[in-house]
């Protein structure tokens, strides 16, 4: 775009149109060129055309000496390699996406492997908490504390479900939710765990904060981002700001993210005044298992899961960070024009009965509190920790049992194998199958086997009692 006169007259120097970072590198190599009169080299750098466009250049040159052996002439050719560079960048992006997909596949395998054991541990916590609530008078001070434990257990239950669904890239059950109450609850929980040197600010300036999502997913996103922010300010203190605002220019969002449809957008900003990150670290923070925390302080999974959730919900997340000045995460979600009914806590009594239940699970920590809880609401419960012993008892007197509740993953006989045997003995026996994770068993397959209900663990007594009642009433 420049003329030859622009350069020959000295109005503009060649180095002036080179991208500043590349210009510094070239200047640093100048001494090598001057001291090498027989040099053949290629340099790649960026230049800015007269209209401001940036182009990639390949500068292929050779130096020639004079009669005294000193540098006399530099001769060469300049090629525009912008399209090649763009193709290389596209290839790198595709390779990065493939690597990310492979990492997600590895996470899926890992999640499936630990889900069963983790659900059993969580199931024990939930079951004993529920049992304590049933035994404790509602006026007791510990009653409210235990309800919070149960609420946290329910969050953890949904968290496991979301991680499994995220790792398998499965379909999610989404519904319109308001984000501000979720943020308020998350910050309330965080306040007790963050040092008082960290000030928490919540700013809501939005016309609509209704998005299509799952409450647990959004809760998890906010908790992860805010926990990381707290970690960045744990020594120095500072300000944690969570801001909900409307996106002023929807056109700009769609332009940057063509996959998003035009409409309203909600922006969630999580900002801290902590230690910040270098550019190299910021590029890797969403990678699974990448962490800058010390051993025992973090797993490197938090931001990877956050990124996965945001992507699944059709949103976008970006990070901007400066060392020693802080970090800002911005999430953009498409909003939906729907109203959301306020959530009300259920005060309905747990449905009970007087039927005979056969309960089978190889985890004692699950069976004992579940058996006691079901007995407290009227049922007669015969429990087994061994599936073959349970089958033996059922064969001896199948008519004495009204419903069977069995775990899926057990030694000797799995839940489905046990169900087949029992159905062959008594075809109309209602069976409820509980599982933490199974790649080979789905609700449709369980139903095809004659199983009446397929339940994901950990099982909450209130939910299980409702399912038992429905199965028995429909039997």
Short mmCIF file of C-alpha atoms in Angstrom, two decimals, residues 108-473:
data_model
loop_
_atom_site.label_atom_id
_atom_site.label_comp_id
_atom_site.label_asym_id
_atom_site.label_seq_id
_atom_site.Cartn_x
_atom_site.Cartn_y
_atom_site.Cartn_z
CA UNK A 108 -15.08 -40.08 31.26
CA UNK A 109 -13.21 -43.33 31.89
CA UNK A 110 -11.87 -42.02 35.19
CA UNK A 111 -15.25 -40.67 36.30
CA UNK A 112 -16.97 -43.94 35.54
CA UNK A 113 -14.37 -45.83 37.53
CA UNK A 114 -14.72 -43.76 40.69
CA UNK A 115 -18.44 -42.95 40.53
CA UNK A 116 -19.61 -46.22 42.09
CA UNK A 117 -17.33 -45.94 45.12
CA UNK A 118 -17.93 -42.22 45.53
CA UNK A 119 -21.69 -42.66 45.36
CA UNK A 120 -21.53 -45.35 48.04
CA UNK A 121 -19.58 -43.02 50.34
CA UNK A 122 -21.98 -40.17 49.63
CA UNK A 123 -24.94 -42.54 50.02
CA UNK A 124 -23.81 -43.43 53.54
CA UNK A 125 -23.53 -39.75 54.48
CA UNK A 126 -26.99 -38.97 53.10
CA UNK A 127 -28.63 -42.07 54.59
CA UNK A 128 -27.29 -41.54 58.12
CA UNK A 129 -28.18 -37.83 57.95
CA UNK A 130 -31.76 -38.66 56.93
CA UNK A 131 -31.97 -41.27 59.67
CA UNK A 132 -30.83 -38.69 62.22
CA UNK A 133 -33.46 -36.23 60.96
CA UNK A 134 -36.17 -38.85 61.36
CA UNK A 135 -35.08 -39.59 64.92
CA UNK A 136 -34.49 -35.98 65.96
CA UNK A 137 -37.22 -33.60 67.09
CA UNK A 138 -37.61 -30.73 64.58
CA UNK A 139 -37.17 -28.20 67.42
CA UNK A 140 -33.69 -29.51 68.22
CA UNK A 141 -30.91 -26.99 67.26
CA UNK A 142 -29.04 -29.70 65.32
CA UNK A 143 -32.07 -30.36 63.11
CA UNK A 144 -31.36 -27.33 60.91
CA UNK A 145 -27.66 -28.19 60.77
CA UNK A 146 -28.46 -31.70 59.54
CA UNK A 147 -30.81 -30.28 56.93
CA UNK A 148 -27.88 -28.26 55.58
CA UNK A 149 -25.76 -31.43 55.50
CA UNK A 150 -28.54 -33.13 53.54
CA UNK A 151 -28.78 -30.15 51.19
CA UNK A 152 -25.02 -30.30 50.56
CA UNK A 153 -25.32 -34.05 49.98
CA UNK A 154 -28.02 -33.41 47.39
CA UNK A 155 -25.74 -30.90 45.65
CA UNK A 156 -22.95 -33.48 45.64
CA UNK A 157 -25.33 -36.08 44.23
CA UNK A 158 -26.21 -33.83 41.32
CA UNK A 159 -22.57 -32.88 40.92
CA UNK A 160 -21.58 -36.51 40.32
CA UNK A 161 -24.44 -36.82 37.86
CA UNK A 162 -23.30 -33.72 36.00
CA UNK A 163 -19.66 -34.85 35.85
CA UNK A 164 -20.72 -38.21 34.45
CA UNK A 165 -23.02 -36.58 31.91
CA UNK A 166 -20.30 -34.04 31.05
CA UNK A 167 -17.66 -36.70 30.54
CA UNK A 168 -20.03 -38.77 28.37
CA UNK A 169 -21.28 -35.65 26.53
CA UNK A 170 -24.81 -36.83 27.27
CA UNK A 171 -28.05 -34.92 26.97
CA UNK A 172 -28.93 -32.69 29.91
CA UNK A 173 -32.31 -32.04 31.50
CA UNK A 174 -32.39 -28.26 31.27
CA UNK A 175 -35.07 -25.87 32.42
CA UNK A 176 -35.41 -22.10 32.80
CA UNK A 177 -33.73 -20.90 36.01
CA UNK A 178 -32.92 -17.51 37.54
CA UNK A 179 -29.21 -17.04 38.06
CA UNK A 180 -29.21 -14.34 40.77
CA UNK A 181 -30.65 -16.57 43.56
CA UNK A 182 -28.06 -19.24 42.73
CA UNK A 183 -25.26 -16.67 42.94
CA UNK A 184 -26.63 -15.36 46.23
CA UNK A 185 -26.71 -18.86 47.74
CA UNK A 186 -23.20 -19.70 46.49
CA UNK A 187 -21.73 -16.49 47.94
CA UNK A 188 -23.49 -17.14 51.24
CA UNK A 189 -21.82 -20.55 51.44
CA UNK A 190 -18.46 -19.09 50.43
CA UNK A 191 -18.54 -16.30 53.01
CA UNK A 192 -17.95 -18.72 55.89
CA UNK A 193 -15.03 -20.42 54.13
CA UNK A 194 -13.15 -17.33 52.90
CA UNK A 195 -11.00 -15.22 55.24
CA UNK A 196 -12.47 -11.92 56.43
CA UNK A 197 -9.65 -10.09 54.59
CA UNK A 198 -11.55 -10.85 51.38
CA UNK A 199 -14.50 -8.54 50.72
CA UNK A 200 -17.34 -10.05 48.66
CA UNK A 201 -19.38 -7.78 46.42
CA UNK A 202 -22.46 -8.83 44.46
CA UNK A 203 -23.77 -6.53 41.73
CA UNK A 204 -26.95 -7.27 39.77
CA UNK A 205 -27.90 -4.90 36.96
CA UNK A 206 -29.86 -7.00 34.50
CA UNK A 207 -33.34 -6.96 33.02
CA UNK A 208 -33.46 -10.75 32.75
CA UNK A 209 -31.26 -13.39 34.40
CA UNK A 210 -33.31 -16.39 33.23
CA UNK A 211 -31.28 -18.95 31.29
CA UNK A 212 -31.80 -22.56 30.22
CA UNK A 213 -29.64 -24.61 32.59
CA UNK A 214 -29.50 -26.80 35.67
CA UNK A 215 -29.28 -25.09 39.07
CA UNK A 216 -26.53 -27.44 40.25
CA UNK A 217 -24.47 -26.69 37.14
CA UNK A 218 -24.61 -22.93 37.67
CA UNK A 219 -23.98 -23.33 41.39
CA UNK A 220 -20.91 -25.40 40.55
CA UNK A 221 -19.61 -22.81 38.06
CA UNK A 222 -19.94 -19.95 40.57
CA UNK A 223 -18.44 -21.94 43.45
CA UNK A 224 -15.44 -23.06 41.38
CA UNK A 225 -14.65 -19.60 40.01
CA UNK A 226 -15.10 -17.88 43.38
CA UNK A 227 -13.08 -20.53 45.24
CA UNK A 228 -10.21 -20.00 42.81
CA UNK A 229 -10.52 -16.24 43.29
CA UNK A 230 -10.39 -16.71 47.06
CA UNK A 231 -7.29 -18.88 46.69
CA UNK A 232 -5.60 -16.11 44.68
CA UNK A 233 -6.23 -13.61 47.52
CA UNK A 234 -5.72 -15.87 50.54
CA UNK A 235 -2.48 -14.18 51.65
CA UNK A 236 -3.02 -10.57 50.60
CA UNK A 237 -6.78 -10.20 50.93
CA UNK A 238 -8.72 -8.18 48.39
CA UNK A 239 -12.10 -7.83 46.72
CA UNK A 240 -14.14 -10.58 45.07
CA UNK A 241 -16.80 -9.17 42.78
CA UNK A 242 -19.57 -11.20 41.14
CA UNK A 243 -21.53 -9.16 38.64
CA UNK A 244 -24.65 -10.01 36.60
CA UNK A 245 -25.34 -7.70 33.69
CA UNK A 246 -26.99 -7.57 30.29
CA UNK A 247 -24.80 -7.70 27.18
CA UNK A 248 -25.24 -4.31 25.53
CA UNK A 249 -24.27 -5.37 22.00
CA UNK A 250 -25.78 -8.74 21.10
CA UNK A 251 -24.50 -8.28 17.54
CA UNK A 252 -20.91 -8.28 18.80
CA UNK A 253 -21.52 -11.52 20.70
CA UNK A 254 -22.95 -13.27 17.63
CA UNK A 255 -20.11 -11.90 15.51
CA UNK A 256 -17.50 -13.37 17.87
CA UNK A 257 -19.48 -16.57 18.40
CA UNK A 258 -21.46 -17.47 15.24
CA UNK A 259 -22.82 -20.59 16.93
CA UNK A 260 -24.87 -18.36 19.26
CA UNK A 261 -28.23 -17.23 17.94
CA UNK A 262 -29.15 -13.57 18.08
CA UNK A 263 -31.16 -12.58 21.12
CA UNK A 264 -30.65 -11.53 24.72
CA UNK A 265 -27.49 -12.45 26.61
CA UNK A 266 -26.56 -12.49 30.29
CA UNK A 267 -22.97 -11.79 31.36
CA UNK A 268 -21.61 -13.22 34.60
CA UNK A 269 -18.36 -11.57 35.71
CA UNK A 270 -16.20 -13.01 38.49
CA UNK A 271 -13.37 -10.64 39.31
CA UNK A 272 -10.64 -10.73 41.95
CA UNK A 273 -7.74 -8.50 42.93
CA UNK A 274 -5.38 -11.40 43.59
CA UNK A 275 -2.01 -12.53 42.27
CA UNK A 276 -3.17 -12.96 38.66
CA UNK A 277 -1.67 -15.22 36.01
CA UNK A 278 0.87 -15.06 33.22
CA UNK A 279 -0.32 -15.41 29.64
CA UNK A 280 1.13 -18.94 29.39
CA UNK A 281 -0.80 -20.08 32.49
CA UNK A 282 -4.02 -18.40 31.32
CA UNK A 283 -3.86 -20.39 28.08
CA UNK A 284 -3.86 -23.70 29.99
CA UNK A 285 -6.23 -23.12 32.89
CA UNK A 286 -9.15 -24.96 31.26
CA UNK A 287 -7.03 -28.07 30.61
CA UNK A 288 -8.03 -31.06 32.77
CA UNK A 289 -5.60 -31.74 35.64
CA UNK A 290 -3.61 -28.54 35.01
CA UNK A 291 -3.13 -26.62 38.25
CA UNK A 292 -0.72 -24.10 39.74
CA UNK A 293 -1.71 -25.05 43.28
CA UNK A 294 0.50 -27.04 45.58
CA UNK A 295 -0.10 -30.79 46.05
CA UNK A 296 -3.23 -31.35 48.11
CA UNK A 297 -4.66 -27.90 47.32
CA UNK A 298 -6.38 -28.70 44.03
CA UNK A 299 -7.00 -31.36 41.41
CA UNK A 300 -6.90 -29.24 38.28
CA UNK A 301 -10.45 -30.35 37.43
CA UNK A 302 -12.46 -27.33 38.59
CA UNK A 303 -12.01 -25.02 35.60
CA UNK A 304 -12.10 -27.90 33.12
CA UNK A 305 -15.56 -28.83 34.41
CA UNK A 306 -16.60 -25.16 34.40
CA UNK A 307 -15.55 -24.86 30.75
CA UNK A 308 -17.43 -28.06 29.90
CA UNK A 309 -20.63 -26.89 31.61
CA UNK A 310 -20.54 -23.45 29.95
CA UNK A 311 -19.95 -25.03 26.54
CA UNK A 312 -22.79 -27.54 27.02
CA UNK A 313 -25.19 -24.74 27.91
CA UNK A 314 -24.33 -22.90 24.69
CA UNK A 315 -22.35 -20.20 26.46
CA UNK A 316 -18.84 -18.80 26.24
CA UNK A 317 -16.17 -18.16 28.87
CA UNK A 318 -13.11 -15.92 28.62
CA UNK A 319 -10.36 -14.97 31.05
CA UNK A 320 -8.28 -11.83 31.36
CA UNK A 321 -5.49 -11.74 33.90
CA UNK A 322 -2.48 -9.60 34.80
CA UNK A 323 0.19 -10.82 37.25
CA UNK A 324 -0.14 -9.10 40.65
CA UNK A 325 -3.25 -7.20 39.50
CA UNK A 326 -5.97 -9.83 39.44
CA UNK A 327 -8.10 -12.00 37.20
CA UNK A 328 -11.48 -11.54 35.54
CA UNK A 329 -13.64 -14.35 34.17
CA UNK A 330 -16.53 -13.44 31.90
CA UNK A 331 -19.28 -15.91 31.01
CA UNK A 332 -21.98 -15.17 28.45
CA UNK A 333 -25.21 -17.18 28.40
CA UNK A 334 -28.17 -16.76 26.06
CA UNK A 335 -31.26 -15.77 28.02
CA UNK A 336 -34.78 -17.13 27.58
CA UNK A 337 -38.03 -15.15 27.72
CA UNK A 338 -39.73 -17.29 30.34
CA UNK A 339 -40.85 -16.75 33.91
CA UNK A 340 -39.58 -18.97 36.70
CA UNK A 341 -41.75 -20.07 39.58
CA UNK A 342 -40.02 -19.68 42.97
CA UNK A 343 -38.72 -22.89 44.50
CA UNK A 344 -40.53 -24.05 47.63
CA UNK A 345 -39.19 -26.52 50.11
CA UNK A 346 -41.27 -29.69 50.35
CA UNK A 347 -43.00 -30.18 53.68
CA UNK A 348 -44.95 -33.26 52.66
CA UNK A 349 -44.50 -36.28 54.97
CA UNK A 350 -42.41 -39.17 53.67
CA UNK A 351 -44.83 -41.77 52.23
CA UNK A 352 -44.67 -45.10 54.04
CA UNK A 353 -46.39 -48.47 54.05
CA UNK A 354 -46.58 -51.86 55.74
CA UNK A 355 -45.28 -54.10 52.93
CA UNK A 356 -42.26 -56.41 53.08
CA UNK A 357 -39.11 -55.13 51.31
CA UNK A 358 -36.11 -57.25 50.28
CA UNK A 359 -33.06 -54.95 50.33
CA UNK A 360 -29.70 -56.02 48.79
CA UNK A 361 -26.44 -54.07 48.65
CA UNK A 362 -22.86 -55.13 49.37
CA UNK A 363 -22.16 -51.83 51.18
CA UNK A 364 -23.00 -52.14 54.89
CA UNK A 365 -22.80 -48.35 55.32
CA UNK A 366 -25.71 -48.03 52.89
CA UNK A 367 -27.86 -50.97 53.90
CA UNK A 368 -28.02 -50.37 57.67
CA UNK A 369 -29.29 -46.75 57.71
CA UNK A 370 -31.59 -47.36 54.73
CA UNK A 371 -33.12 -50.42 56.42
CA UNK A 372 -33.67 -48.51 59.64
CA UNK A 373 -35.16 -45.49 57.83
CA UNK A 374 -37.61 -47.62 55.84
CA UNK A 375 -38.64 -49.46 59.01
CA UNK A 376 -39.31 -46.11 60.71
CA UNK A 377 -41.92 -45.27 58.04
CA UNK A 378 -43.72 -48.60 58.49
CA UNK A 379 -42.12 -51.15 56.17
CA UNK A 380 -40.78 -54.57 57.13
CA UNK A 381 -37.28 -54.86 55.69
CA UNK A 382 -35.13 -57.95 55.20
CA UNK A 383 -31.62 -56.89 54.23
CA UNK A 384 -28.71 -58.80 52.69
CA UNK A 385 -25.12 -57.77 51.93
CA UNK A 386 -24.63 -60.81 49.68
CA UNK A 387 -26.62 -61.22 46.44
CA UNK A 388 -26.43 -65.03 46.38
CA UNK A 389 -27.75 -65.22 49.96
CA UNK A 390 -30.57 -62.85 48.99
CA UNK A 391 -31.49 -65.06 46.01
CA UNK A 392 -31.48 -68.13 48.27
CA UNK A 393 -33.91 -66.42 50.68
CA UNK A 394 -36.14 -65.30 47.82
CA UNK A 395 -36.28 -68.83 46.36
CA UNK A 396 -37.28 -70.21 49.75
CA UNK A 397 -40.34 -67.93 50.03
CA UNK A 398 -40.91 -65.57 47.07
CA UNK A 399 -44.50 -64.77 48.09
CA UNK A 400 -43.37 -63.17 51.35
CA UNK A 401 -41.72 -60.20 49.59
CA UNK A 402 -43.71 -57.33 48.06
CA UNK A 403 -40.83 -55.43 46.44
CA UNK A 404 -37.08 -55.91 45.86
CA UNK A 405 -34.53 -53.08 46.03
CA UNK A 406 -31.10 -54.10 44.77
CA UNK A 407 -27.76 -52.52 43.92
CA UNK A 408 -26.36 -53.16 40.42
CA UNK A 409 -22.60 -53.57 41.01
CA UNK A 410 -22.08 -56.46 43.42
CA UNK A 411 -19.74 -59.47 43.54
CA UNK A 412 -21.03 -62.90 42.46
CA UNK A 413 -24.42 -61.75 41.12
CA UNK A 414 -25.01 -58.27 39.71
CA UNK A 415 -28.33 -56.53 40.17
CA UNK A 416 -29.52 -57.39 36.66
CA UNK A 417 -28.50 -61.04 37.05
CA UNK A 418 -30.31 -61.17 40.37
CA UNK A 419 -33.40 -59.54 38.83
CA UNK A 420 -33.50 -62.10 35.99
CA UNK A 421 -33.37 -64.97 38.46
CA UNK A 422 -36.08 -63.49 40.68
CA UNK A 423 -38.39 -62.69 37.75
CA UNK A 424 -37.98 -66.27 36.50
CA UNK A 425 -39.17 -67.44 39.91
CA UNK A 426 -41.98 -64.91 40.34
CA UNK A 427 -42.73 -62.95 37.20
CA UNK A 428 -44.70 -60.10 38.80
CA UNK A 429 -42.24 -59.21 41.59
CA UNK A 430 -41.57 -55.43 41.47
CA UNK A 431 -37.82 -54.75 41.36
CA UNK A 432 -36.11 -51.38 41.90
CA UNK A 433 -32.52 -51.28 40.65
CA UNK A 434 -30.04 -48.75 42.08
CA UNK A 435 -26.74 -47.89 40.39
CA UNK A 436 -23.99 -45.29 40.66
CA UNK A 437 -22.70 -45.61 37.11
CA UNK A 438 -23.03 -48.13 34.32
CA UNK A 439 -22.03 -47.88 30.67
CA UNK A 440 -23.79 -51.16 29.81
CA UNK A 441 -27.09 -50.50 31.57
CA UNK A 442 -29.62 -47.78 30.81
CA UNK A 443 -33.14 -47.14 32.07
CA UNK A 444 -34.61 -48.50 28.82
CA UNK A 445 -32.54 -51.69 29.03
CA UNK A 446 -33.47 -52.14 32.70
CA UNK A 447 -37.15 -51.79 31.83
CA UNK A 448 -36.74 -54.33 29.01
CA UNK A 449 -35.39 -56.80 31.59
CA UNK A 450 -38.59 -56.45 33.63
CA UNK A 451 -37.16 -54.03 36.22
CA UNK A 452 -39.86 -51.59 37.33
CA UNK A 453 -37.65 -48.63 38.28
CA UNK A 454 -34.07 -47.57 37.55
CA UNK A 455 -32.63 -45.24 40.25
CA UNK A 456 -29.31 -43.38 40.23
CA UNK A 457 -27.34 -43.45 43.47
CA UNK A 458 -26.94 -42.00 46.02
CA UNK A 459 -30.57 -42.59 46.92
CA UNK A 460 -32.39 -40.12 49.16
CA UNK A 461 -34.88 -41.82 51.51
CA UNK A 462 -37.72 -39.41 50.65
CA UNK A 463 -37.23 -40.03 46.93
CA UNK A 464 -36.86 -43.79 47.39
CA UNK A 465 -39.96 -43.93 49.60
CA UNK A 466 -41.96 -42.13 46.89
CA UNK A 467 -40.67 -44.55 44.24
CA UNK A 468 -41.46 -47.60 46.42
CA UNK A 469 -45.00 -46.35 46.96
CA UNK A 470 -45.57 -45.76 43.23
CA UNK A 471 -44.15 -49.15 42.27
CA UNK A 472 -46.28 -50.95 44.85
CA UNK A 473 -49.45 -49.03 44.02
#
